[in-house]
CSV table of C-alpha atoms and ligand atoms in Angstrom, one decimal:
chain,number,residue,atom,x,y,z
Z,284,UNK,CA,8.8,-12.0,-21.3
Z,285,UNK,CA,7.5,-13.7,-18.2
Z,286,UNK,CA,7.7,-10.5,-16.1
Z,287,UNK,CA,4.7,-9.6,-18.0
Z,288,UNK,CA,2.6,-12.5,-16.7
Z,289,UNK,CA,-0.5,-11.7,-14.2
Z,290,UNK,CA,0.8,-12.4,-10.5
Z,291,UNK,CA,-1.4,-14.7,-8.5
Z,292,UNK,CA,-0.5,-13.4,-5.0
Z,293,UNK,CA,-2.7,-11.6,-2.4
Z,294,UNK,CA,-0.7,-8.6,-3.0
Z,295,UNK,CA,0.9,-6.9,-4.3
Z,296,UNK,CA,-1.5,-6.8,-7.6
Z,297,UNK,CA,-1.4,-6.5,-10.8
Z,298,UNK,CA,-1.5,-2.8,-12.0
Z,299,UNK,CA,-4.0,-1.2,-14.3
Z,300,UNK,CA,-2.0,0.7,-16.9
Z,301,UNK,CA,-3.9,3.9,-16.3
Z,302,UNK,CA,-2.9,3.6,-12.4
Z,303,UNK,CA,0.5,3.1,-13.3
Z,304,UNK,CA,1.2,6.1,-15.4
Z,305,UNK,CA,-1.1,8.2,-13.1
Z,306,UNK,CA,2.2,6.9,-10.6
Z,307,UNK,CA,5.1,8.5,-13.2
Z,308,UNK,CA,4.7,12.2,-12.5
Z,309,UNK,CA,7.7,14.7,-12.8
Z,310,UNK,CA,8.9,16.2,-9.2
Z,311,UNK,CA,6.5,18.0,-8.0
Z,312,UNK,CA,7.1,21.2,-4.7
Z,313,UNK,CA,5.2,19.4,-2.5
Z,314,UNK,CA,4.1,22.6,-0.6
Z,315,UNK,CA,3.3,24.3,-4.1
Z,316,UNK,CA,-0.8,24.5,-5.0
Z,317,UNK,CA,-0.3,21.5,-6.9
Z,318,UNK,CA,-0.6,19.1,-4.5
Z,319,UNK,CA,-3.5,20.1,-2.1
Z,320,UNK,CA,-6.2,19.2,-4.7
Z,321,UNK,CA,-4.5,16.0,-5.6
Z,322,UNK,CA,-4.3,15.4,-1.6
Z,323,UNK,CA,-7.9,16.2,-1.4
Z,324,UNK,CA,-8.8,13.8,-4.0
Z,325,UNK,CA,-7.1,11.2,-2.8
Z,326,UNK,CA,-8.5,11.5,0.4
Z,327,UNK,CA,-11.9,12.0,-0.8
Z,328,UNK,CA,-11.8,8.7,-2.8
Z,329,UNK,CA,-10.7,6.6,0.1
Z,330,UNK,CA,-13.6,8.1,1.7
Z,331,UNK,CA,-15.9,6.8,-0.9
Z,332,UNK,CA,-14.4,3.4,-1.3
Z,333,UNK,CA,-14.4,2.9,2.8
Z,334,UNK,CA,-18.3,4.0,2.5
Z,335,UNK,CA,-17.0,6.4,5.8
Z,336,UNK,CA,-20.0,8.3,6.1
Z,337,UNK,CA,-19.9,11.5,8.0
Z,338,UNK,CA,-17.4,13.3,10.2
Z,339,UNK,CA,-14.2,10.7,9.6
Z,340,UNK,CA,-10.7,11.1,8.2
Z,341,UNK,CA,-9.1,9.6,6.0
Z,342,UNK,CA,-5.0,10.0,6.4
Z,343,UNK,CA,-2.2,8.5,4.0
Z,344,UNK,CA,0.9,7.7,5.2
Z,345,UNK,CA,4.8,6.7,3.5
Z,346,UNK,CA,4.2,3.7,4.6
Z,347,UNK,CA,2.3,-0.5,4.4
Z,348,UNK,CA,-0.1,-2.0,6.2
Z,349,UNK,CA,1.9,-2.7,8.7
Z,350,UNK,CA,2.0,1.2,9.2
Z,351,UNK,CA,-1.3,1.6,9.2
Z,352,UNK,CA,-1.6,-0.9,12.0
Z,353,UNK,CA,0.8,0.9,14.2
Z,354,UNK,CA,-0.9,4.2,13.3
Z,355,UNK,CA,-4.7,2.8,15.0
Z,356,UNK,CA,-3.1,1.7,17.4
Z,357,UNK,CA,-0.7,4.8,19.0
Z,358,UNK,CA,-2.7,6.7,17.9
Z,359,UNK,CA,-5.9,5.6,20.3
Z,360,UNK,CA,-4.9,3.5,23.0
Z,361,UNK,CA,-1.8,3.6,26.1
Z,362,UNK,CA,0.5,1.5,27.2
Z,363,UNK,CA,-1.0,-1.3,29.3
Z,364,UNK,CA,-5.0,-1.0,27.4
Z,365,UNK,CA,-6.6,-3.9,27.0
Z,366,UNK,CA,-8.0,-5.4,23.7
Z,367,UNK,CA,-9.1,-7.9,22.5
Z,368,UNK,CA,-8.4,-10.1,19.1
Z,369,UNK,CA,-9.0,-13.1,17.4
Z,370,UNK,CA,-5.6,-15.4,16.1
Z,371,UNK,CA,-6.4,-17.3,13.3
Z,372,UNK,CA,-4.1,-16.3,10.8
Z,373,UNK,CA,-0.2,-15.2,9.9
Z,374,UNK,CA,-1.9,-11.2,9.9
Z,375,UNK,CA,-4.1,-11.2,12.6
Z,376,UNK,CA,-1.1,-13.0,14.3
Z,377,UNK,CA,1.1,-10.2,13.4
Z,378,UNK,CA,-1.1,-7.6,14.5
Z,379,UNK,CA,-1.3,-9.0,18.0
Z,380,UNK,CA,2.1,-9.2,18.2
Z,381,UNK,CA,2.7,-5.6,17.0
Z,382,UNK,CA,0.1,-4.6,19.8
Z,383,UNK,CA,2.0,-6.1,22.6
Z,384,UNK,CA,5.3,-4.9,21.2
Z,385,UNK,CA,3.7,-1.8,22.2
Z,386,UNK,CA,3.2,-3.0,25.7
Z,387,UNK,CA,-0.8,-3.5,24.9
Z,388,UNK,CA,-2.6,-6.0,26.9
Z,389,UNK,CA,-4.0,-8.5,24.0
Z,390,UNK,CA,-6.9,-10.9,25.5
Z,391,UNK,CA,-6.5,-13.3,22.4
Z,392,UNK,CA,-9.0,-15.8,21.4
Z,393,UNK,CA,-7.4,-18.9,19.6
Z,394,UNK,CA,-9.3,-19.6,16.9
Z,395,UNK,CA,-8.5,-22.6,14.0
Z,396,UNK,CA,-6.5,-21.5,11.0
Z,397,UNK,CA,-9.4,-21.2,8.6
Z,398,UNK,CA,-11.8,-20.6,11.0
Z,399,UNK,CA,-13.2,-16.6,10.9
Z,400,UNK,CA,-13.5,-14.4,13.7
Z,401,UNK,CA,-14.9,-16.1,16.6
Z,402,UNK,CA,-18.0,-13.4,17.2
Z,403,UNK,CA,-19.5,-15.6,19.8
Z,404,UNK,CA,-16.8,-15.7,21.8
Z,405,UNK,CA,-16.1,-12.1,21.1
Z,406,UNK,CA,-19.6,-11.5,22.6
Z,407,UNK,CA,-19.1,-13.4,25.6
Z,408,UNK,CA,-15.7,-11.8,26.2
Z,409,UNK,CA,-17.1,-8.1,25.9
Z,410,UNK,CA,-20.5,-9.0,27.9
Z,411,UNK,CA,-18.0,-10.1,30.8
Z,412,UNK,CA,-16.2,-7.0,30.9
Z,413,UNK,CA,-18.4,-4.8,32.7
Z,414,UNK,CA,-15.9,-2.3,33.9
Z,415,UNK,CA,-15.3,-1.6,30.2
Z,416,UNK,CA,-11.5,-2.2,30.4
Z,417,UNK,CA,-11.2,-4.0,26.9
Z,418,UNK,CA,-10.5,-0.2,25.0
Z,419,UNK,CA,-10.2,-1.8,21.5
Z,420,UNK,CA,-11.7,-5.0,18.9
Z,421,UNK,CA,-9.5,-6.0,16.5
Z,422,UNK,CA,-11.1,-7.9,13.4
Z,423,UNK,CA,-9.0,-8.6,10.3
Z,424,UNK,CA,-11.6,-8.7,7.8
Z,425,UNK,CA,-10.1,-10.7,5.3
Z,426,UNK,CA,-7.2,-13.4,6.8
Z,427,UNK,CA,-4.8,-13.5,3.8
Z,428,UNK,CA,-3.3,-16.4,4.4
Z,429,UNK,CA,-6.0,-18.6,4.8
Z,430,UNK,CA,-8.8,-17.1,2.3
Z,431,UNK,CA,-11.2,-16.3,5.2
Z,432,UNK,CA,-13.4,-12.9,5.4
Z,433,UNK,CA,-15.2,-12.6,8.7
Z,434,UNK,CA,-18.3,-10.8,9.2
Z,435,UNK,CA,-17.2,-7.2,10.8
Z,436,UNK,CA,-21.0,-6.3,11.3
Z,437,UNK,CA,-21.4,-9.3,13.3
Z,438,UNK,CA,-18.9,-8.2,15.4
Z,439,UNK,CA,-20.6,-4.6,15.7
Z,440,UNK,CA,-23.4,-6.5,16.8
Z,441,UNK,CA,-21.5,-8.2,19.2
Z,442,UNK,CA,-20.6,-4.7,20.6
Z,443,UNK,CA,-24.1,-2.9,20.4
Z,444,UNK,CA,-25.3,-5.9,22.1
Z,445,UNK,CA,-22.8,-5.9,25.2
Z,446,UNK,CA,-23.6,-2.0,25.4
Z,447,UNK,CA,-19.8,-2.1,25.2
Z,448,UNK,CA,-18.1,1.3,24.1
Z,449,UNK,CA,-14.4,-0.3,23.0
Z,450,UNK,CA,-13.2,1.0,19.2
Z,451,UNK,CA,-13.7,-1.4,16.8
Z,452,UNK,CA,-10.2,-1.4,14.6
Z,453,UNK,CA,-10.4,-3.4,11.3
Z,454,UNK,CA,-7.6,-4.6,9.1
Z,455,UNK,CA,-9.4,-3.9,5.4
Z,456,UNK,CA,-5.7,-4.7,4.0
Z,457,UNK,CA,-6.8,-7.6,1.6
Z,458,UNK,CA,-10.6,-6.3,1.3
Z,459,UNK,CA,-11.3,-2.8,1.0
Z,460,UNK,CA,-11.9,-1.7,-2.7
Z,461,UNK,CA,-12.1,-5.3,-3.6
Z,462,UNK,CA,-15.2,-6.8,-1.6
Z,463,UNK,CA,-17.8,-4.7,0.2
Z,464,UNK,CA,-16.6,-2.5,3.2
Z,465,UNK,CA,-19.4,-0.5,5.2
Z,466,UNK,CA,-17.0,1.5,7.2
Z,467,UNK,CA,-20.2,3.5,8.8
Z,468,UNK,CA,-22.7,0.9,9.0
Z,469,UNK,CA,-20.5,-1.0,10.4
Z,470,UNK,CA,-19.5,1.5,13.0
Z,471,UNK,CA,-15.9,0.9,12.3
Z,472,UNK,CA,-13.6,3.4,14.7
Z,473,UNK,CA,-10.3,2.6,12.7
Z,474,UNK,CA,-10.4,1.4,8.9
Z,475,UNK,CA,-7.0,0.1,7.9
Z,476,UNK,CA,-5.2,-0.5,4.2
Z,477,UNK,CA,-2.7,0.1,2.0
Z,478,UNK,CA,-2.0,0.6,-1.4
Z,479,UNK,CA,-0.4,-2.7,-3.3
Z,480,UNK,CA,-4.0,-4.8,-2.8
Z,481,UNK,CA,-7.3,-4.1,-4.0
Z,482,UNK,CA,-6.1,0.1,-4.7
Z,483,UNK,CA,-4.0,-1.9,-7.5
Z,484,UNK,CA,-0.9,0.3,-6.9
Z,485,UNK,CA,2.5,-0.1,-6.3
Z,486,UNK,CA,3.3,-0.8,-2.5
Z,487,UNK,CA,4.0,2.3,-0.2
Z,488,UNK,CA,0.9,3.8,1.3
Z,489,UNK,CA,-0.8,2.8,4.3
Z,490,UNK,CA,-4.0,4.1,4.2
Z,491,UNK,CA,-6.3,4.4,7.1
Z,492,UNK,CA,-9.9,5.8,8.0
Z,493,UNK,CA,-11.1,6.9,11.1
Z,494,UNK,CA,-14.3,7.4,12.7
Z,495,UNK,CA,-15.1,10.7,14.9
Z,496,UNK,CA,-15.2,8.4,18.3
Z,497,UNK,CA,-11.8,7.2,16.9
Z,498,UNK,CA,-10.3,11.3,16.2
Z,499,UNK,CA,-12.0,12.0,19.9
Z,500,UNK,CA,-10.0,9.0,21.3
Z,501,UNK,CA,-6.3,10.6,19.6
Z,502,UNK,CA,-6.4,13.4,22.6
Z,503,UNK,CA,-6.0,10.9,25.1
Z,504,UNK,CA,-4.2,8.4,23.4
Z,505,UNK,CA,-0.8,7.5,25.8
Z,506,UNK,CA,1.4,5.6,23.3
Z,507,UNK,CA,4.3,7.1,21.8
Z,508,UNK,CA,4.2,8.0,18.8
Z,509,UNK,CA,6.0,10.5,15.7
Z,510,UNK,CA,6.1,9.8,12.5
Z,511,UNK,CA,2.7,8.2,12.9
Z,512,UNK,CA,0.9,11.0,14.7
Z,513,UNK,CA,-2.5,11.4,13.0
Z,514,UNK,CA,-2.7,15.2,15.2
Z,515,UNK,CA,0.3,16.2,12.4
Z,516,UNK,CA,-1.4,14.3,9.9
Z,517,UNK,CA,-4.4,16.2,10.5
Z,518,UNK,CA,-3.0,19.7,11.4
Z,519,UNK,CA,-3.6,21.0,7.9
Z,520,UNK,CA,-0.3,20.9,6.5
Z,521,UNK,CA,1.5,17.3,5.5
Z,522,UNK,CA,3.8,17.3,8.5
Z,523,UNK,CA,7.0,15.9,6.1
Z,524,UNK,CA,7.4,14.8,2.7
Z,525,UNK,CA,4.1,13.2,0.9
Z,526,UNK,CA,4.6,10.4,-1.6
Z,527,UNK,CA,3.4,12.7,-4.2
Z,528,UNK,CA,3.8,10.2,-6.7
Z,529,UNK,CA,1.5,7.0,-5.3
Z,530,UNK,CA,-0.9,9.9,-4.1
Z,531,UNK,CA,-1.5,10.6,-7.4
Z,532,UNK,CA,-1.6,7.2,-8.3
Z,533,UNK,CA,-4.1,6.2,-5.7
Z,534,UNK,CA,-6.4,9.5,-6.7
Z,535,UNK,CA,-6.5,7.9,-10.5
Z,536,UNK,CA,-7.3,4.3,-8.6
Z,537,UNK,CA,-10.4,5.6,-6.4
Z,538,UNK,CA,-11.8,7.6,-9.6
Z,539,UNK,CA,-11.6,3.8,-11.6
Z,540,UNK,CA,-13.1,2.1,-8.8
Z,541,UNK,CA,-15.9,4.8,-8.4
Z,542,UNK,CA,-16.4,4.6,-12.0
Z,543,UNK,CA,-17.2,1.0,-12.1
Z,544,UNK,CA,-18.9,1.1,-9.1
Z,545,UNK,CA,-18.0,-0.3,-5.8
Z,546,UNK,CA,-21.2,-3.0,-5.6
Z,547,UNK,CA,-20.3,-3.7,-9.5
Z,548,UNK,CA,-16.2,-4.1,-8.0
Z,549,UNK,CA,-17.7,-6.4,-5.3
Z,550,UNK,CA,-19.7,-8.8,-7.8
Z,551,UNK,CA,-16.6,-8.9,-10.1
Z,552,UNK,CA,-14.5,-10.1,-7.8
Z,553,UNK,CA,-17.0,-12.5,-6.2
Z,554,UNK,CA,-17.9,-13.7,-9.5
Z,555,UNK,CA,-13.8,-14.8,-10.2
Z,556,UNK,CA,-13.4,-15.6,-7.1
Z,557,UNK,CA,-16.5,-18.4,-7.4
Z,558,UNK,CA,-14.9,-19.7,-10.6
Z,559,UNK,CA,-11.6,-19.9,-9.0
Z,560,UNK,CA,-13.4,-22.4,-6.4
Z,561,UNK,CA,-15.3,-24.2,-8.8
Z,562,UNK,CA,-11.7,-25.2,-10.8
Z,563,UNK,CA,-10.4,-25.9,-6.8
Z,564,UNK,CA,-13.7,-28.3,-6.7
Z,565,UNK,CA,-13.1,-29.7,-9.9
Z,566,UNK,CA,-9.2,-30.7,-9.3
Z,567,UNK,CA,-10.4,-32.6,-6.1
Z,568,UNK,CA,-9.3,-30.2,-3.8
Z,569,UNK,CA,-10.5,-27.9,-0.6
Z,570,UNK,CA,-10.6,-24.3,0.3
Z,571,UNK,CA,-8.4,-23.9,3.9
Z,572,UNK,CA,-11.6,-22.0,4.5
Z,573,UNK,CA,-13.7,-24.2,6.8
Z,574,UNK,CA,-17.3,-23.1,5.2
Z,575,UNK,CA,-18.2,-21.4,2.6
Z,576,UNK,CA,-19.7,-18.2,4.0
Z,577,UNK,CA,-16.2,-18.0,5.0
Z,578,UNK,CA,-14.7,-18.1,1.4
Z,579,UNK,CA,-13.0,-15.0,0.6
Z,580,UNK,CA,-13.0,-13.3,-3.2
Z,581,UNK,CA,-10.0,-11.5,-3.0
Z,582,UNK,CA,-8.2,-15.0,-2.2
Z,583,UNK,CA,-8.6,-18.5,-2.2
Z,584,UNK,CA,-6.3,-20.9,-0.1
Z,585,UNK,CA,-6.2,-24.5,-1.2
Z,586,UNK,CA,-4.7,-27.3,0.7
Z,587,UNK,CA,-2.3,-29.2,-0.9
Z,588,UNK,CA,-3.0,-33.1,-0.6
Z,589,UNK,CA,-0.3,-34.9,2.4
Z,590,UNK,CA,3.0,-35.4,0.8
Z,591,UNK,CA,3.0,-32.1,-1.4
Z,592,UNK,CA,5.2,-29.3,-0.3
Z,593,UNK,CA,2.8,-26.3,-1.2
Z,594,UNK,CA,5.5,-23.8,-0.8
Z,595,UNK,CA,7.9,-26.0,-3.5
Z,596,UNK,CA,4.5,-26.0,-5.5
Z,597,UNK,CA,4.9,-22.2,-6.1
Z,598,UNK,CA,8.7,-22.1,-6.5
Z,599,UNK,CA,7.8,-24.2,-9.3
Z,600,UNK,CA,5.3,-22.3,-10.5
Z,601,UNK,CA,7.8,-19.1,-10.2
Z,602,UNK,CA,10.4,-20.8,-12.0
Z,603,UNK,CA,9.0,-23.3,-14.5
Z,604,UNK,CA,6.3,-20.9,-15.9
Z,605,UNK,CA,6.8,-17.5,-14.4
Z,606,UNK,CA,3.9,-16.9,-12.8
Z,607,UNK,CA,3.6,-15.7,-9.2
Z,608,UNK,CA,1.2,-17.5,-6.6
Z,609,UNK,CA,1.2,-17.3,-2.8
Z,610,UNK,CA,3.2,-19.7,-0.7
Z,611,UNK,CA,2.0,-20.6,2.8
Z,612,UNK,CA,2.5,-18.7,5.8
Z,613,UNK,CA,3.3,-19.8,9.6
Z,614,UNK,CA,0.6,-22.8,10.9
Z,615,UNK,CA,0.0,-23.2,7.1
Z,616,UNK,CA,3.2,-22.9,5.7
Z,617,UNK,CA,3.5,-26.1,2.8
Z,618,UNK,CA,0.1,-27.0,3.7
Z,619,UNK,CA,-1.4,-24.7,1.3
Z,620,UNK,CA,-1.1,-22.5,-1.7
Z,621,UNK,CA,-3.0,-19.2,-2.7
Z,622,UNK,CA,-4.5,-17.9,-5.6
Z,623,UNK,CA,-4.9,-14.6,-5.1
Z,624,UNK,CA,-7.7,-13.2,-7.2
Z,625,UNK,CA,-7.9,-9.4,-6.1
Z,626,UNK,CA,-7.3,-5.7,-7.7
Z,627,UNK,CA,-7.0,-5.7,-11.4
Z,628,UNK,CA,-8.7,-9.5,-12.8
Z,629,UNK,CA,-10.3,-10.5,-15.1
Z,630,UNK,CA,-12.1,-13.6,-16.1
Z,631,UNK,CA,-9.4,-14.4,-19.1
Z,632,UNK,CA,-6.6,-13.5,-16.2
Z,633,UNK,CA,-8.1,-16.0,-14.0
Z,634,UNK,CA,-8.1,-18.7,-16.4
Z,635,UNK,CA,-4.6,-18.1,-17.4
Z,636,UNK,CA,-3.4,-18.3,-13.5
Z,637,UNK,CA,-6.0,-21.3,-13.0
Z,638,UNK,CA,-4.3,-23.3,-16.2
Z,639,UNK,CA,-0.4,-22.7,-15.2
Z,640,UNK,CA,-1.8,-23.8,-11.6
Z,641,UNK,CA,-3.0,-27.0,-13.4
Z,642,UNK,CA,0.4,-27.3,-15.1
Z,643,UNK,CA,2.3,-27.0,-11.9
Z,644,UNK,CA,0.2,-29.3,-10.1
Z,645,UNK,CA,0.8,-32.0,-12.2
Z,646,UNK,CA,4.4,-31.6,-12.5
Z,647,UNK,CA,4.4,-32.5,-9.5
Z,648,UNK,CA,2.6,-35.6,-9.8
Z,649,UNK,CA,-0.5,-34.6,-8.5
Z,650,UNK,CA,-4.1,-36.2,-9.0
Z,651,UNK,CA,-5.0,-33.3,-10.7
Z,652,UNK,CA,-6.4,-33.8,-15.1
Z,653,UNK,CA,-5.1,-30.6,-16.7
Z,654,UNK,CA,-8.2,-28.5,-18.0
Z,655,UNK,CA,-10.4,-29.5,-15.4
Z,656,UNK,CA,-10.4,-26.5,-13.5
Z,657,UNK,CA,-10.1,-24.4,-16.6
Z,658,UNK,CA,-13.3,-26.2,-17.8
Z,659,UNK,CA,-15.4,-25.4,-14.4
Z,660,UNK,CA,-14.2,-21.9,-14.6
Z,661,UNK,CA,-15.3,-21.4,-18.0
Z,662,UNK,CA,-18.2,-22.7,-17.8
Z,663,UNK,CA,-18.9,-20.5,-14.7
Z,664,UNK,CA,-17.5,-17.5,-16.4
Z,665,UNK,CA,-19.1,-18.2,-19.9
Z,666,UNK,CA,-22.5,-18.9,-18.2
Z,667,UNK,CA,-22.4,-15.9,-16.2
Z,668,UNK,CA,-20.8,-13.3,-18.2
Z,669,UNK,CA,-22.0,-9.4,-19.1
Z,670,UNK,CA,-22.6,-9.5,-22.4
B,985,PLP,C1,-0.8,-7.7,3.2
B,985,PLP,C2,-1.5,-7.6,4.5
B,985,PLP,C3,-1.0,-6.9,5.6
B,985,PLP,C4,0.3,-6.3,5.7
B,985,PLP,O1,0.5,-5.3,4.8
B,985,PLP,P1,2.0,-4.8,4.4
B,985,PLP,O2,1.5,-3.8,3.4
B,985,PLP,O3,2.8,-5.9,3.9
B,985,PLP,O4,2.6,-4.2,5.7
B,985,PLP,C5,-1.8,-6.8,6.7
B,985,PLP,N1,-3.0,-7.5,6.8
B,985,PLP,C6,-3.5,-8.2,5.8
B,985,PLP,C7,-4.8,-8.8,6.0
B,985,PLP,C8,-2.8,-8.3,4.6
B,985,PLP,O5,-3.3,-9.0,3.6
């Protein structure tokens, strides 16, 4: 029975029962007129969701987020182009690394674990590059192992304000369709996601959006690149075989998300996410987060007083009570553990994951009075509920 408990992790996310079936489709002939208009759809959604605005793409591959990272970046830059990103996280630590794997040169700014993407120094770095050799900003939105969301407009700003012309690439993986994403008012080139986070469907789909400056950068783009060329992607005809079924799936998700609203999707999951932090408050315990405009609502890393494994913390969790949280990652690892409150929640869902965190906590001895945190959260949730 306990596979039928929420899971607490940053992804992948618990599945909305409509999204799931909307996955179970007979085989479809993929080059048959069924699938163009649930392609189209899709597509069209994502659109929507990334608030693209005019003259983008939105392409889908067989693939994760990790795909989709690879597909910005082959897809716009050559071997040996500079740009520039932030390392204060296991993901933007792995996007770095995936860049110079593809012999990219990555001017990286250390920045703490917890900290958000270091805009001033960002602005210093692009106003010193006059000759315009930086070709690309990387900005993870929302660091998923440390609970932080950075402020992507700031880091437009940062750009418009340099005169600088680099793209501006954006890991969205652990944001978009969960907490508000301005893809055009932010000016963002390349628009990264995939499927298992806040599209609340099984893993398998990266999902990316482009800008027109970022489809006019694709001619001239140098890096090798295949299976991930967008120019295939984009040539009218699916250039191999299409996940049919998590296309359909993800064409069902962006029709629920529309239909709630993306501002309403936004407040629900800041209003979770805040009673999530006031449970953290009342156990006695911090956010990795170092500031609350920092505080991300699709996830919440809490450090683990000195002498608590984190990471044991959750394989208890796992085994004791069946219920999934996130472990710690790299710098972090044991240090912390994550609730991840993202995709499909709820207020009664929160509570549940909020009490079996309680339970776990002081299994293991911990300073922690079982119910507190339940009791902040519902008296946030009561106090602040729809109806
Ligand atoms: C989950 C995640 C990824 C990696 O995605 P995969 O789908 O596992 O490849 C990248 N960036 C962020 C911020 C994430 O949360």
């Amino acid at each position: 029975m306990s596979d039928q408990n929420p899971v607490f992790i940053p992804g992948p996310t618990n599945i909305p029962e409509t999204i799931r079936k909307a996955c179970d489709i007979p085989t479809m002939d993929h080059r048959s007129a069924a699938f163009p208009p649930i392609y189209d759809k899709a597509r069209a959604g994502v659109a929507r969701v990334l608030n693209m605005g005019v003259g983008g793409e939105v392409v889908l591959f067989p693939a994760t987020g990790t795909g989709g990272w690879e597909a910005a970046v082959t897809n716009t830059l050559a071997p040996g182009d500079k740009v520039l990103a932030a390392r204060h996280g296991m993901f933007s630590q792995k996007w770095i690394d995936l860049c110079q794997r593809h012999g990219l040169d990555v001017q990286v700014v250390e920045a703490p674990w917890g900290a958000g993407v270091p805009v001033d120094a960002f602005a210093q770095a692009l106003a010193a590059d006059t000759g315009h050799a930086i070709k690309a900003v990387l900005v993870t939105h929302n660091e998923t192992a440390t609970g932080v969301t950075s402020d992507v407009g700031a880091v437009r700003a940062a750009l418009d304000g340099a005169g600088h012309p680099a793209l501006l690439m954006v890991d969205g993986v652990s944001s978009i369709a969960s907490i508000p994403f301005e893809m055009a008012a932010w000016g963002v080139d390349v628009a990264v996601s995939g499927s298992q986070k806040g599209f609340m469907l099984p893993p398998g789909l990266a999902i990316v959006g482009l800008s027109a400056k970022a489809l006019a950068a694709m001619q001239d783009a140098g890096l090798p690149r295949c299976f991930f060329d967008i120019r295939d992607m984009l040539s009218g005809i699916y250039p191999y075989t299409p996940p049919v079924a998590l296309i359909n799936g993800l064409a069902a998700s962006t029709d629920m998300l529309l239909a709630e609203g993306m501002a309403a999707v936004a407040a629900r999951h800041n209003r979770i996410a805040e009673g999530v932090r006031r449970a953290v408050a009342a156990w006695g315990l911090s956010p990795c987060a170092q500031s609350p405009e920092l505080y991300s609502d699709t996830v919440t890393a809490i450090v683990v007083p000195e002498g608590v494994d984190g990471n044991a913390l959750v394989a208890h969790a796992a085994s004791a009570y069946g219920v999934a949280f996130g472990a710690g990652l790299g710098a972090v690892a044991g240090k912390v553990f994550r609730i991840g409150h993202l995709g499909m929640m709820t207020d009664v869902m929160a509570l549940a994951g909020i009490a079996t965190a309680e339970m776990a906590m002081a299994d293991f001895g911990m300073d922690v009075t079982p119910g507190s945190g339940v009791a902040a959260a519902q008296a946030w949730y009561r106090e602040t509920r729809a109806g």
